[in-house]
Short mmCIF file of C-alpha atoms and ligand atoms in Angstrom, two decimals:
data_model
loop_
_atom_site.label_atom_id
_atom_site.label_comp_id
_atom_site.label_asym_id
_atom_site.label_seq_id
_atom_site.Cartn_x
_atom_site.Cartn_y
_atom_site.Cartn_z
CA UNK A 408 3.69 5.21 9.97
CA UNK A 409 1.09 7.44 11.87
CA UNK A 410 -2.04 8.86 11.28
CA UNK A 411 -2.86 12.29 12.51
CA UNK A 412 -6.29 13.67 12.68
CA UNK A 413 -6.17 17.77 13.42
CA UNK A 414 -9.23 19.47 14.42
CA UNK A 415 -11.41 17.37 12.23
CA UNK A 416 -15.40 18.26 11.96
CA UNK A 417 -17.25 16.08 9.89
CA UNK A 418 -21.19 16.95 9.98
CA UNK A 419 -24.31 15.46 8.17
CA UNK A 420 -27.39 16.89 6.73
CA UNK A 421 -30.38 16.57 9.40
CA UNK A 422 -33.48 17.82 8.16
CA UNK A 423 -32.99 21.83 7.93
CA UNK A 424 -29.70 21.78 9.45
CA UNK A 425 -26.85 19.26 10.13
CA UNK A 426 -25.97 17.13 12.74
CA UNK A 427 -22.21 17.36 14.02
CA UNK A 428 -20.89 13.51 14.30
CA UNK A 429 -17.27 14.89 14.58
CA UNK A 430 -16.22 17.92 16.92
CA UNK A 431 -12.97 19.08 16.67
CA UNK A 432 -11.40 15.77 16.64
CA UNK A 433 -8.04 15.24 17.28
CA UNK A 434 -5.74 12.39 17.24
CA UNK A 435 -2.23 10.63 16.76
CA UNK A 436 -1.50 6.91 16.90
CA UNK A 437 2.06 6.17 15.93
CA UNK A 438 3.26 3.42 14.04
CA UNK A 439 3.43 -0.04 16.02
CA UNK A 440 0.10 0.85 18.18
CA UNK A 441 -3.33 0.59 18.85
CA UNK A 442 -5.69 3.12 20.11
CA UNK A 443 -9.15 2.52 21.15
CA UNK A 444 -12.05 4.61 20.70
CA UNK A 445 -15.10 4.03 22.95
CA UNK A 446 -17.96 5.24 23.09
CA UNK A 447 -21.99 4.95 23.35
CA UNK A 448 -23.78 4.01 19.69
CA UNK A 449 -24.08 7.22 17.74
CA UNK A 450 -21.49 9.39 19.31
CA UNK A 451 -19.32 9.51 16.18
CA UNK A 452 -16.71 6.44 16.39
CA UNK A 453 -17.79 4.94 12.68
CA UNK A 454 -17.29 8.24 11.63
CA UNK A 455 -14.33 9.02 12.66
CA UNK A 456 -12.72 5.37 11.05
CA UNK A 457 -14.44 6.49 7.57
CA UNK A 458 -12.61 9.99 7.94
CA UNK A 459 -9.51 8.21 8.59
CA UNK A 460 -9.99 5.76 5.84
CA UNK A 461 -10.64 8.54 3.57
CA UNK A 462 -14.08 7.19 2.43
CA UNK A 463 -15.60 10.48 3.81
CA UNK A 464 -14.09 14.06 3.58
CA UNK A 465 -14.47 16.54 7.03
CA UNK A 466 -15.49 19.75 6.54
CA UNK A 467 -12.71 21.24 8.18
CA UNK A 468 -9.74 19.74 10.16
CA UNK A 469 -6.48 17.72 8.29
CA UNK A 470 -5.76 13.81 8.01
CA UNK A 471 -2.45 12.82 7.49
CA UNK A 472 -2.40 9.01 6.14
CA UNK A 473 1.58 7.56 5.58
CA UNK A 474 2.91 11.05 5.30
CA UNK A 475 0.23 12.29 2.67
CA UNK A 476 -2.44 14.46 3.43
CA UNK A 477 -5.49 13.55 2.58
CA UNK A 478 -7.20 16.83 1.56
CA UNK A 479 -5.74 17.62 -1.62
CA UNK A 480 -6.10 14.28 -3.41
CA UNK A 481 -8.60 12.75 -6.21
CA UNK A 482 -10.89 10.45 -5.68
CA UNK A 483 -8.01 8.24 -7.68
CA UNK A 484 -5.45 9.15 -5.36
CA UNK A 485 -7.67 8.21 -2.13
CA UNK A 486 -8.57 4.86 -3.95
CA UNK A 487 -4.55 4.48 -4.37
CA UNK A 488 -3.78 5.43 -0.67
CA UNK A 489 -6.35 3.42 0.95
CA UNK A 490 -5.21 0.29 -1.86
CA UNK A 491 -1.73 1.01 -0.70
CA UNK A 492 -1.66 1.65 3.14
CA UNK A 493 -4.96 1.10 4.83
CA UNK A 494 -6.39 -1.75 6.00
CA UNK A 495 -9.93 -1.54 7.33
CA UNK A 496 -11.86 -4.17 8.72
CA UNK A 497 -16.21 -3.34 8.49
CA UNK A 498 -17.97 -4.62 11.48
CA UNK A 499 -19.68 -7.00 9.61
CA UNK A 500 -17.22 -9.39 8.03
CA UNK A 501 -18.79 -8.99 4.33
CA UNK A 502 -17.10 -12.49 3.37
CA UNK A 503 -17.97 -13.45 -0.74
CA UNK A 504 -19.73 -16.86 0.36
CA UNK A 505 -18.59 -18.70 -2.91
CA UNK A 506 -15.05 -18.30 -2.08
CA UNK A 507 -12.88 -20.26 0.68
CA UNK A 508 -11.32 -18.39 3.49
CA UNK A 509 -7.73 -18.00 1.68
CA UNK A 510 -9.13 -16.67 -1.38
CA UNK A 511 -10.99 -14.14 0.15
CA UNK A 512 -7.09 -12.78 1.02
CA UNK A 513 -6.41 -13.62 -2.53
CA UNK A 514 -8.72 -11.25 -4.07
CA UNK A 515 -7.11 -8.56 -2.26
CA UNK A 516 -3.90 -8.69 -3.69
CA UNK A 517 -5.75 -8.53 -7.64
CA UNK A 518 -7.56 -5.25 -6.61
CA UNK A 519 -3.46 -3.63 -5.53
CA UNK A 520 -1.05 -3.43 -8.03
CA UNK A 521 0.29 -6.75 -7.95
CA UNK A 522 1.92 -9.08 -6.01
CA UNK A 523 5.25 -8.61 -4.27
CA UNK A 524 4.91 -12.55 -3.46
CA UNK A 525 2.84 -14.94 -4.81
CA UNK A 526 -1.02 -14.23 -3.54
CA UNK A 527 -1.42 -17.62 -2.55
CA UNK A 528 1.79 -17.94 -0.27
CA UNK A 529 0.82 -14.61 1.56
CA UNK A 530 -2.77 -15.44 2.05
CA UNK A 531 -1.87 -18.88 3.72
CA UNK A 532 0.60 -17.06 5.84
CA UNK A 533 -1.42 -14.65 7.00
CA UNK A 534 -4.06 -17.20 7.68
CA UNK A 535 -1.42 -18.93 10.12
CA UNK A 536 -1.08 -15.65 11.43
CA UNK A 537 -4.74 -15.53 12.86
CA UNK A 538 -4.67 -19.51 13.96
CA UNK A 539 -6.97 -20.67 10.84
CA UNK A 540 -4.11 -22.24 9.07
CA UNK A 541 -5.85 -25.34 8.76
CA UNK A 542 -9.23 -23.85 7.28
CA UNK A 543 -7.81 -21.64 4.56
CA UNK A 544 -9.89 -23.95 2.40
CA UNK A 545 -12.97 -23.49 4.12
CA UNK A 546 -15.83 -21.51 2.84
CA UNK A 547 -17.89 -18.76 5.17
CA UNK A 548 -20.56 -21.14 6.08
CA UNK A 549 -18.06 -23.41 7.24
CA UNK A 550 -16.62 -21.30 9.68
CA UNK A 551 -17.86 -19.92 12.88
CA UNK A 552 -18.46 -16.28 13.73
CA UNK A 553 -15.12 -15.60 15.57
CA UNK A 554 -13.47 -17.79 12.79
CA UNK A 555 -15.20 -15.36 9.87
CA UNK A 556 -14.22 -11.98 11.96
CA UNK A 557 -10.24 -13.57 12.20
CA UNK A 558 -10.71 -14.00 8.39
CA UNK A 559 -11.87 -10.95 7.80
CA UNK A 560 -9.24 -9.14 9.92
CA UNK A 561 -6.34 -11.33 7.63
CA UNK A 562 -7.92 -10.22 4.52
CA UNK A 563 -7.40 -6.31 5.78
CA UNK A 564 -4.00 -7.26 6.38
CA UNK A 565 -3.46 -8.71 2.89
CA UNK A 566 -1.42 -5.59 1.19
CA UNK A 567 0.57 -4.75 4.31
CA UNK A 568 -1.33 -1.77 5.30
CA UNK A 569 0.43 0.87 7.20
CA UNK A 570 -2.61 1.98 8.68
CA UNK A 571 -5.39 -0.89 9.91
CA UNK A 572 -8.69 1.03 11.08
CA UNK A 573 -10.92 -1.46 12.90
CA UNK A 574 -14.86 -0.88 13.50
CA UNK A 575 -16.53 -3.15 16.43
CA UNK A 576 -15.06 -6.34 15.59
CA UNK A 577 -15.97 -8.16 18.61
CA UNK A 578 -19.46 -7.03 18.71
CA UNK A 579 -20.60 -10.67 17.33
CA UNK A 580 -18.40 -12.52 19.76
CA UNK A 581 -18.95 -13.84 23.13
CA UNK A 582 -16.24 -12.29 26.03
CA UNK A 583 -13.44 -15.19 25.39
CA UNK A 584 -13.35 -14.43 21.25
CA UNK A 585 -13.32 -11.19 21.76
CA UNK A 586 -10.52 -11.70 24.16
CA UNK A 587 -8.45 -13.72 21.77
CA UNK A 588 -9.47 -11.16 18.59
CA UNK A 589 -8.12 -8.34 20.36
CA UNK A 590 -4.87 -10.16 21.50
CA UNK A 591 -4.29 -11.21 17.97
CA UNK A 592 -5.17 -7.41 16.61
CA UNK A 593 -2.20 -6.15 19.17
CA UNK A 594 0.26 -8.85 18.15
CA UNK A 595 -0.38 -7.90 14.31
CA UNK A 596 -0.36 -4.68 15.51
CA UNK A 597 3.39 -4.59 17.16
CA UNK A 598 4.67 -7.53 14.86
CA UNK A 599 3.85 -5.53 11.69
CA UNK A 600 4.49 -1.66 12.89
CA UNK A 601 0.98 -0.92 11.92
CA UNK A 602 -0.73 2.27 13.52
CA UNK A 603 -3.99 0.50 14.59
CA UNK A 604 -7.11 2.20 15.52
CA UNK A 605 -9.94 0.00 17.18
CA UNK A 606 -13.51 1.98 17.49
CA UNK A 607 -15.87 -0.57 20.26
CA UNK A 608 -18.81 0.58 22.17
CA UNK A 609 -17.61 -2.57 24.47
CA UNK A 610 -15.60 -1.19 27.63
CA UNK A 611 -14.20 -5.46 28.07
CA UNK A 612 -10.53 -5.88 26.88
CA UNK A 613 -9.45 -2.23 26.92
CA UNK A 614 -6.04 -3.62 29.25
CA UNK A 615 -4.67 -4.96 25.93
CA UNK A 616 -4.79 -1.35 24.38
CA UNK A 617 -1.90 0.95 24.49
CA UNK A 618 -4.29 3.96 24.37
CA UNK A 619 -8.00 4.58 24.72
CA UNK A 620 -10.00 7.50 23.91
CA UNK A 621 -13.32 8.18 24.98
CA UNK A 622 -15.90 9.36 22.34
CA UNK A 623 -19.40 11.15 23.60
CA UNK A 624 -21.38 12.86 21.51
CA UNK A 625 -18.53 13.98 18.28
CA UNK A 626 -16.06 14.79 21.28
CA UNK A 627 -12.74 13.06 21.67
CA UNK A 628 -11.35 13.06 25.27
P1 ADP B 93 -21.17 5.21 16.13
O1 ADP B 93 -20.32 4.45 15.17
O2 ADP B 93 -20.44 5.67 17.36
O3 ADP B 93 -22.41 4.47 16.48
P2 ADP B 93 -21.69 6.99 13.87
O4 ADP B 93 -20.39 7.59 13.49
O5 ADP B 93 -22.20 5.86 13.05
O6 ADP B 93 -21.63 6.57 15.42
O7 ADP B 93 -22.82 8.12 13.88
C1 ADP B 93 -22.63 9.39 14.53
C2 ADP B 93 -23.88 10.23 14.28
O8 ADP B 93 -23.96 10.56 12.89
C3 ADP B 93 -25.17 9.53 14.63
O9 ADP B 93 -26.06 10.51 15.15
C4 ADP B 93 -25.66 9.00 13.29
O10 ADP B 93 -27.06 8.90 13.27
C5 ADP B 93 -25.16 10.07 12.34
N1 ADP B 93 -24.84 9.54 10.98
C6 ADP B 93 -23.95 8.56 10.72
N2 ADP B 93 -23.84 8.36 9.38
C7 ADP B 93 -24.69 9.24 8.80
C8 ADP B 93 -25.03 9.55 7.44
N3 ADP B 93 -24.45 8.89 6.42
N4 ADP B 93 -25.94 10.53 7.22
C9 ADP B 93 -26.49 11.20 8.24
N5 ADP B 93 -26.22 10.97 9.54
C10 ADP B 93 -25.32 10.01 9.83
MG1 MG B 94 -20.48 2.49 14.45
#
């Protein structure tokens, strides 16, 4: 699965005008890689992952999610799609703190359609996945930072998302966590086809990326 982004403009109201956080934006990541986007604080990356994730429509430019584009649809149909195939992990982790790390996973799989294996299983699994196998009972304030952000990147992957769209997510994390984050985001990346894009203002780590783009100011280069 890829995700194409075609000439996409996305601007804000600013006072009497608008401010342009996406010029013209253009990009591809296929299926099975991971693109990052750097780029200073404000020039548009947070953006662009919200355009992608269809929480925010462009003014002009097409987004192609799994095949579909995005334009055309209902709200419903962008609530579907983004149920469906996209996986997005917020910079800040956003953990429920009543619930332990596995069923923060588990609560994923009652907001899709329903489960192709028992939520449980596949919440425990993916836990593995991200090295927290043995905290899955563990509630946030139980866990460290890194281990909340690997949680949070497991619950993204809970409904096999074609498409994972990550903001920041070693911005909390000293060099080595960051390190071992972004190692586990390519394995999960190649191991599970996904067409990954990872948005940092943090120029560390960018070896372990098959691509990186360079944001300034709403322009992609
Ligand atoms: P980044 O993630 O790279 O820090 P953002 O995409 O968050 O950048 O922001 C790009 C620009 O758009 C900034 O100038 C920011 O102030 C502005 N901006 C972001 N979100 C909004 C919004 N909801 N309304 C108005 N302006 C916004
Ligand atoms: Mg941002």
């Amino acid at each position: 699965m890829t995700l194409t982004l075609v000439d996409v403009t996305l601007t804000y109201p600013d006072g009497d005008g608008r401010l342009t956080a996406l010029d013209q934006v253009s990009l591809d990541v296929p299926g099975g890689s991971l693109a990052a986007v750097v780029g200073p604080s404000g020039s548009g990356k947070s953006s662009l992952l919200a355009v992608a994730a269809t929480l925010v429509t462009p003014d002009s430019g097409k987004t192609v999610v799994a095949g579909t584009e995005t334009a055309g649809l209902s709200a419903a149909d962008k609530a579907a799609l983004r149920r469906e195939h996209i996986g997005i992990v917020f910079q800040q982790p956003n953990l429920l703190p009543s619930l332990t790390a596995a069923e923060q996973l588990q609560v994923m799989a009652h907001l899709s359609r329903g489960p192709v294996r028992p939520a449980r299983a596949r919440a425990l699994e993916l836990l593995d996945a991200v090295g927290l196998a043995d905290k899955a009972d563990r509630r946030p304030h139980q866990l460290s930072g890194g281990q909340r952000q690997r949680v949070n990147i497991a619950r993204a992957l809970m409904n096999e998302p074609s498409l994972l769209l990550v903001d920041e997510p070693t911005s909390a994390l000293d060099h080595e966590r960051g390190a071992a984050v972004l190692d586990l985001l390519a394995t999960l990346t190649r191991e599970r086809s996904t067409a990954t894009v990872l948005v940092t203002h943090d120029r560390a780590h960018l070896e372990r990326m098959d691509r990186v783009a360079v944001m300034r100011d709403g322009r992609l280069t």
